[in-house]
């Protein structure tokens, strides 16, 4: 499809002067021929990008996705000396452990008035609760999963005047999203394929146990630009994302609809990513890390990635990697 679009664009540019508004309209109209599953690309004010900006944006995405970049390990590197007060906030404490690492925040410029978006709560709201009670921020927490929505009324958090819970989650569109059950009573966007464990015979024939497809549920999600418009926010002080794989489409939709991100900091857990065979790099993260850096949002903290197999996940999701990172607007 990209080769087709490139040829059509080239044909139009030969026929019509580049500065012509008609040329711009015809080129941009080509995107209407693509599947409706592809989001339109606009600036933060909802205006379509011009041709030059669209092509450059496509170049950045394609280069990152194929690791056609200067440094394929850019996603795992941090910018030193950008934060003097980098502190871990987590419900289980701050541990450089194989699976316990939590979210780190730069407190150099965090002070009220501040706005915090906390995506992915489960029954562990300590991140947002801290910023509401200690820092005095306006906190909005988001989680549509049953384990959160059935618990929030008993938590006492609704008694806090500046803590607001929303029963929808992070998505790439405004509507329903199919999520699948997985460990710790959570739901993930990942749809794992059935597989067999060698040597486990009961229920799976001579070659091992076959894990069936997990149960699924359709839950409400919204993209960032829709949420901010509904809540009346222009800027976010801190955005925390711990959404079991939905972070990719959520951030992708943010770039498509808003251009550069509207937050000062991003604290994120990257889920379920794979490494390429050429560099041992993570192209999916490289795309987003490069786009963030182009907007002056640099990675100031990360930890070594870790892998989770069937012995940790209990079956279904195997051989994926995970890590945590903090990005901060530095320019």
CSV table of C-alpha atoms in Angstrom, one decimal:
chain,number,residue,atom,x,y,z
A,1,UNK,CA,0.0,0.0,0.0
A,2,UNK,CA,2.9,2.4,0.7
A,3,UNK,CA,4.4,1.7,-2.7
A,4,UNK,CA,1.0,2.4,-4.3
A,5,UNK,CA,0.7,5.7,-2.3
A,6,UNK,CA,4.2,6.8,-3.2
A,7,UNK,CA,3.6,6.2,-6.9
A,8,UNK,CA,0.3,8.1,-6.8
A,9,UNK,CA,1.9,11.0,-4.9
A,10,UNK,CA,4.8,11.1,-7.4
A,11,UNK,CA,2.4,11.2,-10.3
A,12,UNK,CA,0.5,14.1,-8.8
A,13,UNK,CA,3.6,16.1,-8.0
A,14,UNK,CA,4.7,15.8,-11.7
A,15,UNK,CA,1.3,17.0,-12.9
A,16,UNK,CA,0.6,19.8,-10.4
A,17,UNK,CA,3.0,22.3,-8.9
A,18,UNK,CA,4.1,21.4,-5.4
A,19,UNK,CA,2.8,24.7,-4.0
A,20,UNK,CA,-0.7,24.2,-5.3
A,21,UNK,CA,-3.5,23.8,-2.8
A,22,UNK,CA,-5.2,21.4,-5.2
A,23,UNK,CA,-2.2,19.1,-5.2
A,24,UNK,CA,-2.2,19.0,-1.4
A,25,UNK,CA,-5.9,18.1,-1.4
A,26,UNK,CA,-5.6,15.4,-4.0
A,27,UNK,CA,-2.6,13.8,-2.2
A,28,UNK,CA,-4.3,13.9,1.2
A,29,UNK,CA,-7.4,12.4,-0.4
A,30,UNK,CA,-5.4,9.3,-1.3
A,31,UNK,CA,-5.5,8.3,2.4
A,32,UNK,CA,-9.3,8.0,2.1
A,33,UNK,CA,-8.7,5.1,-0.2
A,34,UNK,CA,-7.0,3.2,2.6
A,35,UNK,CA,-8.8,1.0,5.1
A,36,UNK,CA,-10.9,2.7,7.8
A,37,UNK,CA,-8.7,0.7,10.2
A,38,UNK,CA,-6.0,3.3,9.6
A,39,UNK,CA,-6.3,6.4,11.7
A,40,UNK,CA,-6.2,9.9,10.0
A,41,UNK,CA,-3.2,12.0,10.9
A,42,UNK,CA,-3.7,15.6,12.2
A,43,UNK,CA,-2.0,18.2,14.3
A,44,UNK,CA,-3.0,19.0,17.9
A,45,UNK,CA,-5.7,21.3,16.6
A,46,UNK,CA,-7.3,18.6,14.5
A,47,UNK,CA,-6.1,20.0,11.2
A,48,UNK,CA,-4.7,17.5,8.6
A,49,UNK,CA,-0.9,17.6,8.2
A,50,UNK,CA,0.5,19.0,4.9
A,51,UNK,CA,2.1,16.6,2.5
A,52,UNK,CA,5.7,17.3,3.6
A,53,UNK,CA,4.9,16.6,7.3
A,54,UNK,CA,3.0,13.5,6.4
A,55,UNK,CA,5.9,12.0,4.4
A,56,UNK,CA,8.4,12.9,7.1
A,57,UNK,CA,6.2,11.3,9.8
A,58,UNK,CA,5.9,8.2,7.7
A,59,UNK,CA,9.6,8.1,7.3
A,60,UNK,CA,10.2,8.2,11.0
A,61,UNK,CA,7.7,5.4,11.7
A,62,UNK,CA,9.1,3.2,9.0
A,63,UNK,CA,12.7,3.8,10.0
A,64,UNK,CA,12.0,2.9,13.6
A,65,UNK,CA,9.9,-0.1,12.8
A,66,UNK,CA,12.7,-1.6,10.6
A,67,UNK,CA,15.6,-0.4,12.8
A,68,UNK,CA,16.8,1.7,9.9
A,69,UNK,CA,18.3,4.2,12.3
A,70,UNK,CA,21.6,5.5,13.6
A,71,UNK,CA,21.4,3.5,16.8
A,72,UNK,CA,19.2,0.4,16.9
A,73,UNK,CA,19.6,0.4,20.7
A,74,UNK,CA,18.4,3.9,21.2
A,75,UNK,CA,15.2,2.6,23.0
A,76,UNK,CA,17.4,1.2,25.8
A,77,UNK,CA,19.6,4.3,26.5
A,78,UNK,CA,19.0,7.2,28.8
A,79,UNK,CA,20.1,10.9,28.7
A,80,UNK,CA,22.3,11.5,31.8
A,81,UNK,CA,22.2,14.5,34.1
A,82,UNK,CA,18.7,15.7,33.1
A,83,UNK,CA,17.1,15.0,36.5
A,84,UNK,CA,18.5,15.7,40.0
A,85,UNK,CA,15.6,14.2,41.9
A,86,UNK,CA,14.6,10.9,40.3
A,87,UNK,CA,12.4,8.9,42.8
A,88,UNK,CA,10.6,5.6,42.6
A,89,UNK,CA,7.0,5.4,43.6
A,90,UNK,CA,5.4,2.0,43.8
A,91,UNK,CA,3.0,-0.1,45.8
A,92,UNK,CA,5.7,-2.7,46.5
A,93,UNK,CA,8.6,-0.3,47.0
A,94,UNK,CA,11.5,0.4,44.7
A,95,UNK,CA,13.5,-2.7,44.0
A,96,UNK,CA,15.9,-3.5,41.1
A,97,UNK,CA,14.4,-6.9,41.1
A,98,UNK,CA,13.6,-9.2,38.2
A,99,UNK,CA,10.0,-8.5,38.3
A,100,UNK,CA,9.2,-5.8,40.9
A,101,UNK,CA,10.7,-2.6,39.3
A,102,UNK,CA,8.2,0.2,39.6
A,103,UNK,CA,7.6,3.6,38.2
A,104,UNK,CA,10.2,6.4,38.6
A,105,UNK,CA,9.4,10.1,38.5
A,106,UNK,CA,11.6,13.2,38.2
A,107,UNK,CA,10.5,15.6,41.0
A,108,UNK,CA,12.6,18.6,39.9
A,109,UNK,CA,9.6,20.5,38.7
A,110,UNK,CA,6.6,18.6,40.1
A,111,UNK,CA,4.5,20.9,42.2
A,112,UNK,CA,0.9,22.0,42.5
A,113,UNK,CA,-1.1,22.8,40.5
A,114,UNK,CA,-0.4,19.6,38.6
A,115,UNK,CA,-2.4,17.0,36.6
A,116,UNK,CA,-1.7,13.3,36.8
A,117,UNK,CA,-3.2,10.6,34.5
A,118,UNK,CA,-2.8,7.1,36.0
A,119,UNK,CA,-3.7,4.3,33.5
A,120,UNK,CA,-3.9,0.8,34.9
A,121,UNK,CA,-4.9,0.5,38.5
A,122,UNK,CA,-6.0,-3.0,39.3
A,123,UNK,CA,-6.3,-2.8,43.1
A,124,UNK,CA,-3.0,-1.0,43.5
A,125,UNK,CA,-3.7,2.8,43.4
A,126,UNK,CA,-0.6,3.9,45.3
A,127,UNK,CA,0.9,5.9,42.4
A,128,UNK,CA,-2.1,8.2,41.9
A,129,UNK,CA,-3.0,8.2,45.6
A,130,UNK,CA,0.5,9.6,46.4
A,131,UNK,CA,0.2,12.5,44.0
A,132,UNK,CA,-3.3,13.3,45.2
A,133,UNK,CA,-2.6,13.2,48.9
A,134,UNK,CA,1.1,14.3,49.1
A,135,UNK,CA,1.7,16.5,46.1
A,136,UNK,CA,-1.8,18.0,45.9
A,137,UNK,CA,-2.2,17.1,42.2
A,138,UNK,CA,-5.5,16.6,40.3
A,139,UNK,CA,-5.4,12.9,39.7
A,140,UNK,CA,-7.4,11.0,37.1
A,141,UNK,CA,-7.2,7.2,37.3
A,142,UNK,CA,-8.4,4.9,34.5
A,143,UNK,CA,-9.2,1.2,34.5
A,144,UNK,CA,-12.2,-0.6,32.9
A,145,UNK,CA,-11.4,-4.1,34.1
A,146,UNK,CA,-13.8,-5.9,36.5
A,147,UNK,CA,-11.2,-6.3,39.2
A,148,UNK,CA,-10.9,-2.4,39.5
A,149,UNK,CA,-14.5,-1.4,38.9
A,150,UNK,CA,-15.7,-3.8,41.5
A,151,UNK,CA,-13.2,-2.6,44.1
A,152,UNK,CA,-13.0,1.2,43.7
A,153,UNK,CA,-16.2,1.9,45.7
A,154,UNK,CA,-14.7,0.1,48.7
A,155,UNK,CA,-11.3,1.7,48.4
A,156,UNK,CA,-12.1,5.0,50.0
A,157,UNK,CA,-10.4,6.8,47.1
A,158,UNK,CA,-13.6,8.5,46.0
A,159,UNK,CA,-13.6,10.4,49.2
A,160,UNK,CA,-10.6,12.3,48.0
A,161,UNK,CA,-11.8,15.5,46.3
A,162,UNK,CA,-8.9,15.6,43.8
A,163,UNK,CA,-8.9,11.8,42.9
A,164,UNK,CA,-11.2,10.9,40.1
A,165,UNK,CA,-11.7,7.3,38.9
A,166,UNK,CA,-12.9,6.6,35.3
A,167,UNK,CA,-14.3,3.2,34.2
A,168,UNK,CA,-12.6,3.3,30.7
A,169,UNK,CA,-9.1,2.6,29.7
A,170,UNK,CA,-6.4,3.5,27.2
A,171,UNK,CA,-7.1,2.8,23.6
A,172,UNK,CA,-6.4,3.7,20.0
A,173,UNK,CA,-10.0,4.6,19.3
A,174,UNK,CA,-13.1,5.7,21.1
A,175,UNK,CA,-15.3,2.6,21.7
A,176,UNK,CA,-15.0,-1.0,22.8
A,177,UNK,CA,-11.8,-3.0,22.8
A,178,UNK,CA,-11.5,-6.8,23.1
A,179,UNK,CA,-9.2,-7.8,26.0
A,180,UNK,CA,-8.1,-11.3,27.1
A,181,UNK,CA,-7.8,-12.7,30.6
A,182,UNK,CA,-4.4,-13.4,31.8
A,183,UNK,CA,-2.4,-13.5,35.0
A,184,UNK,CA,-3.2,-11.8,38.3
A,185,UNK,CA,-6.9,-11.3,37.3
A,186,UNK,CA,-5.8,-8.8,34.7
A,187,UNK,CA,-6.8,-8.4,31.0
A,188,UNK,CA,-4.4,-7.8,28.1
A,189,UNK,CA,-4.8,-6.9,24.5
A,190,UNK,CA,-2.5,-9.8,23.6
A,191,UNK,CA,-4.3,-12.8,22.1
A,192,UNK,CA,-1.9,-15.7,22.8
A,193,UNK,CA,-1.9,-18.7,20.5
A,194,UNK,CA,-2.6,-22.1,21.9
A,195,UNK,CA,0.6,-24.1,22.5
A,196,UNK,CA,1.8,-27.3,24.1
A,197,UNK,CA,4.3,-27.9,26.9
A,198,UNK,CA,6.5,-30.9,26.2
A,199,UNK,CA,6.3,-33.7,28.8
A,200,UNK,CA,2.9,-32.7,30.1
A,201,UNK,CA,0.5,-35.4,28.9
A,202,UNK,CA,-2.8,-35.1,30.7
A,203,UNK,CA,-5.4,-33.5,28.5
A,204,UNK,CA,-3.1,-32.8,25.6
A,205,UNK,CA,-2.2,-36.1,24.0
A,206,UNK,CA,1.3,-37.6,23.8
A,207,UNK,CA,3.1,-34.3,23.1
A,208,UNK,CA,1.9,-32.2,25.9
A,209,UNK,CA,-0.9,-30.0,27.3
A,210,UNK,CA,-2.6,-27.7,24.8
A,211,UNK,CA,-3.6,-24.3,26.4
A,212,UNK,CA,-6.9,-23.1,25.0
A,213,UNK,CA,-7.6,-19.5,24.0
A,214,UNK,CA,-8.3,-17.4,27.1
A,215,UNK,CA,-11.7,-15.9,27.9
A,216,UNK,CA,-12.2,-12.4,26.5
A,217,UNK,CA,-14.3,-9.3,27.3
A,218,UNK,CA,-15.1,-6.1,25.5
A,219,UNK,CA,-14.3,-3.0,27.6
A,220,UNK,CA,-14.6,0.8,27.0
A,221,UNK,CA,-11.4,2.6,25.9
A,222,UNK,CA,-10.6,6.1,24.7
A,223,UNK,CA,-7.6,7.8,23.0
A,224,UNK,CA,-5.7,10.5,24.8
A,225,UNK,CA,-6.9,13.5,22.8
A,226,UNK,CA,-10.6,12.5,23.4
A,227,UNK,CA,-10.0,12.1,27.1
A,228,UNK,CA,-8.2,15.4,27.5
A,229,UNK,CA,-10.9,17.2,25.6
A,230,UNK,CA,-13.7,15.7,27.7
A,231,UNK,CA,-11.8,16.5,31.0
A,232,UNK,CA,-10.9,20.0,29.8
A,233,UNK,CA,-7.1,19.6,30.0
A,234,UNK,CA,-4.5,21.2,27.7
A,235,UNK,CA,-1.4,19.8,29.4
A,236,UNK,CA,-0.6,16.8,31.7
A,237,UNK,CA,2.1,16.9,34.3
A,238,UNK,CA,2.6,13.1,34.5
A,239,UNK,CA,1.2,10.3,32.4
A,240,UNK,CA,1.6,6.8,33.9
A,241,UNK,CA,0.9,3.9,31.6
A,242,UNK,CA,0.7,0.3,32.9
A,243,UNK,CA,-1.9,-1.2,30.6
A,244,UNK,CA,-0.8,-4.7,29.7
A,245,UNK,CA,0.1,-4.1,26.1
A,246,UNK,CA,-2.3,-1.3,25.1
A,247,UNK,CA,0.4,1.3,25.6
A,248,UNK,CA,1.5,0.9,22.0
A,249,UNK,CA,-1.7,1.7,20.2
A,250,UNK,CA,-2.5,4.4,22.8
A,251,UNK,CA,0.7,6.3,22.1
A,252,UNK,CA,0.5,5.7,18.4
A,253,UNK,CA,-3.0,7.3,18.4
A,254,UNK,CA,-1.6,10.2,20.4
A,255,UNK,CA,1.0,10.9,17.8
A,256,UNK,CA,-1.5,10.5,15.0
A,257,UNK,CA,-4.0,12.9,16.5
A,258,UNK,CA,-1.8,15.4,18.5
A,259,UNK,CA,1.7,15.4,17.1
A,260,UNK,CA,4.1,16.0,20.0
A,261,UNK,CA,2.8,14.7,23.4
A,262,UNK,CA,0.9,17.0,25.8
A,263,UNK,CA,2.7,15.7,28.9
A,264,UNK,CA,5.8,16.7,30.9
A,265,UNK,CA,6.6,13.2,31.9
A,266,UNK,CA,5.7,9.6,30.9
A,267,UNK,CA,6.2,6.7,33.2
A,268,UNK,CA,5.6,3.4,31.4
A,269,UNK,CA,5.8,-0.3,31.5
A,270,UNK,CA,6.5,-1.8,28.1
A,271,UNK,CA,4.8,-5.1,27.8
A,272,UNK,CA,5.1,-8.2,25.5
A,273,UNK,CA,7.7,-6.8,23.1
A,274,UNK,CA,10.0,-8.9,21.0
A,275,UNK,CA,13.6,-8.4,20.0
A,276,UNK,CA,14.8,-8.5,16.4
A,277,UNK,CA,17.3,-11.1,15.2
A,278,UNK,CA,19.7,-8.6,13.8
A,279,UNK,CA,20.5,-6.4,16.7
A,280,UNK,CA,18.6,-7.8,19.7
A,281,UNK,CA,16.7,-4.5,19.7
A,282,UNK,CA,13.0,-3.7,20.1
A,283,UNK,CA,11.8,-2.0,16.9
A,284,UNK,CA,8.3,-1.4,18.3
A,285,UNK,CA,9.7,0.6,21.2
A,286,UNK,CA,12.3,2.3,19.0
A,287,UNK,CA,9.5,3.9,16.9
A,288,UNK,CA,7.9,5.6,19.8
A,289,UNK,CA,11.2,6.4,21.6
A,290,UNK,CA,12.5,8.2,18.4
A,291,UNK,CA,9.2,10.1,18.0
A,292,UNK,CA,9.3,11.2,21.6
A,293,UNK,CA,12.9,12.3,21.3
A,294,UNK,CA,12.1,14.3,18.2
A,295,UNK,CA,9.6,16.2,20.4
A,296,UNK,CA,12.2,16.9,23.1
A,297,UNK,CA,10.9,14.2,25.4
A,298,UNK,CA,14.0,12.1,26.4
A,299,UNK,CA,14.3,8.9,28.3
A,300,UNK,CA,15.9,9.7,31.7
A,301,UNK,CA,15.5,6.3,33.3
A,302,UNK,CA,15.0,2.6,32.3
A,303,UNK,CA,16.0,-0.8,33.6
A,304,UNK,CA,17.3,-3.9,31.9
A,305,UNK,CA,14.5,-5.7,30.2
A,306,UNK,CA,13.4,-9.1,31.5
A,307,UNK,CA,11.7,-12.1,29.9
A,308,UNK,CA,8.7,-14.0,31.2
A,309,UNK,CA,8.1,-17.6,30.2
A,310,UNK,CA,5.3,-20.1,30.9
A,311,UNK,CA,6.7,-20.8,34.4
A,312,UNK,CA,6.0,-17.2,35.4
A,313,UNK,CA,2.9,-16.4,33.4
A,314,UNK,CA,1.2,-19.8,34.0
A,315,UNK,CA,0.7,-20.5,30.3
A,316,UNK,CA,-0.5,-18.6,27.4
A,317,UNK,CA,1.9,-15.7,27.1
A,318,UNK,CA,5.5,-16.9,26.7
A,319,UNK,CA,8.9,-15.6,25.6
A,320,UNK,CA,7.9,-12.0,25.7
A,321,UNK,CA,10.1,-9.2,27.2
A,322,UNK,CA,9.1,-6.4,29.6
A,323,UNK,CA,10.7,-3.3,30.9
A,324,UNK,CA,10.0,0.1,32.6
A,325,UNK,CA,11.0,3.5,31.5
A,326,UNK,CA,10.6,7.2,32.3
A,327,UNK,CA,10.6,10.0,29.7
A,328,UNK,CA,10.8,13.7,30.5
A,329,UNK,CA,10.4,16.8,28.4
A,330,UNK,CA,13.8,18.4,28.3
A,331,UNK,CA,13.3,21.1,25.6
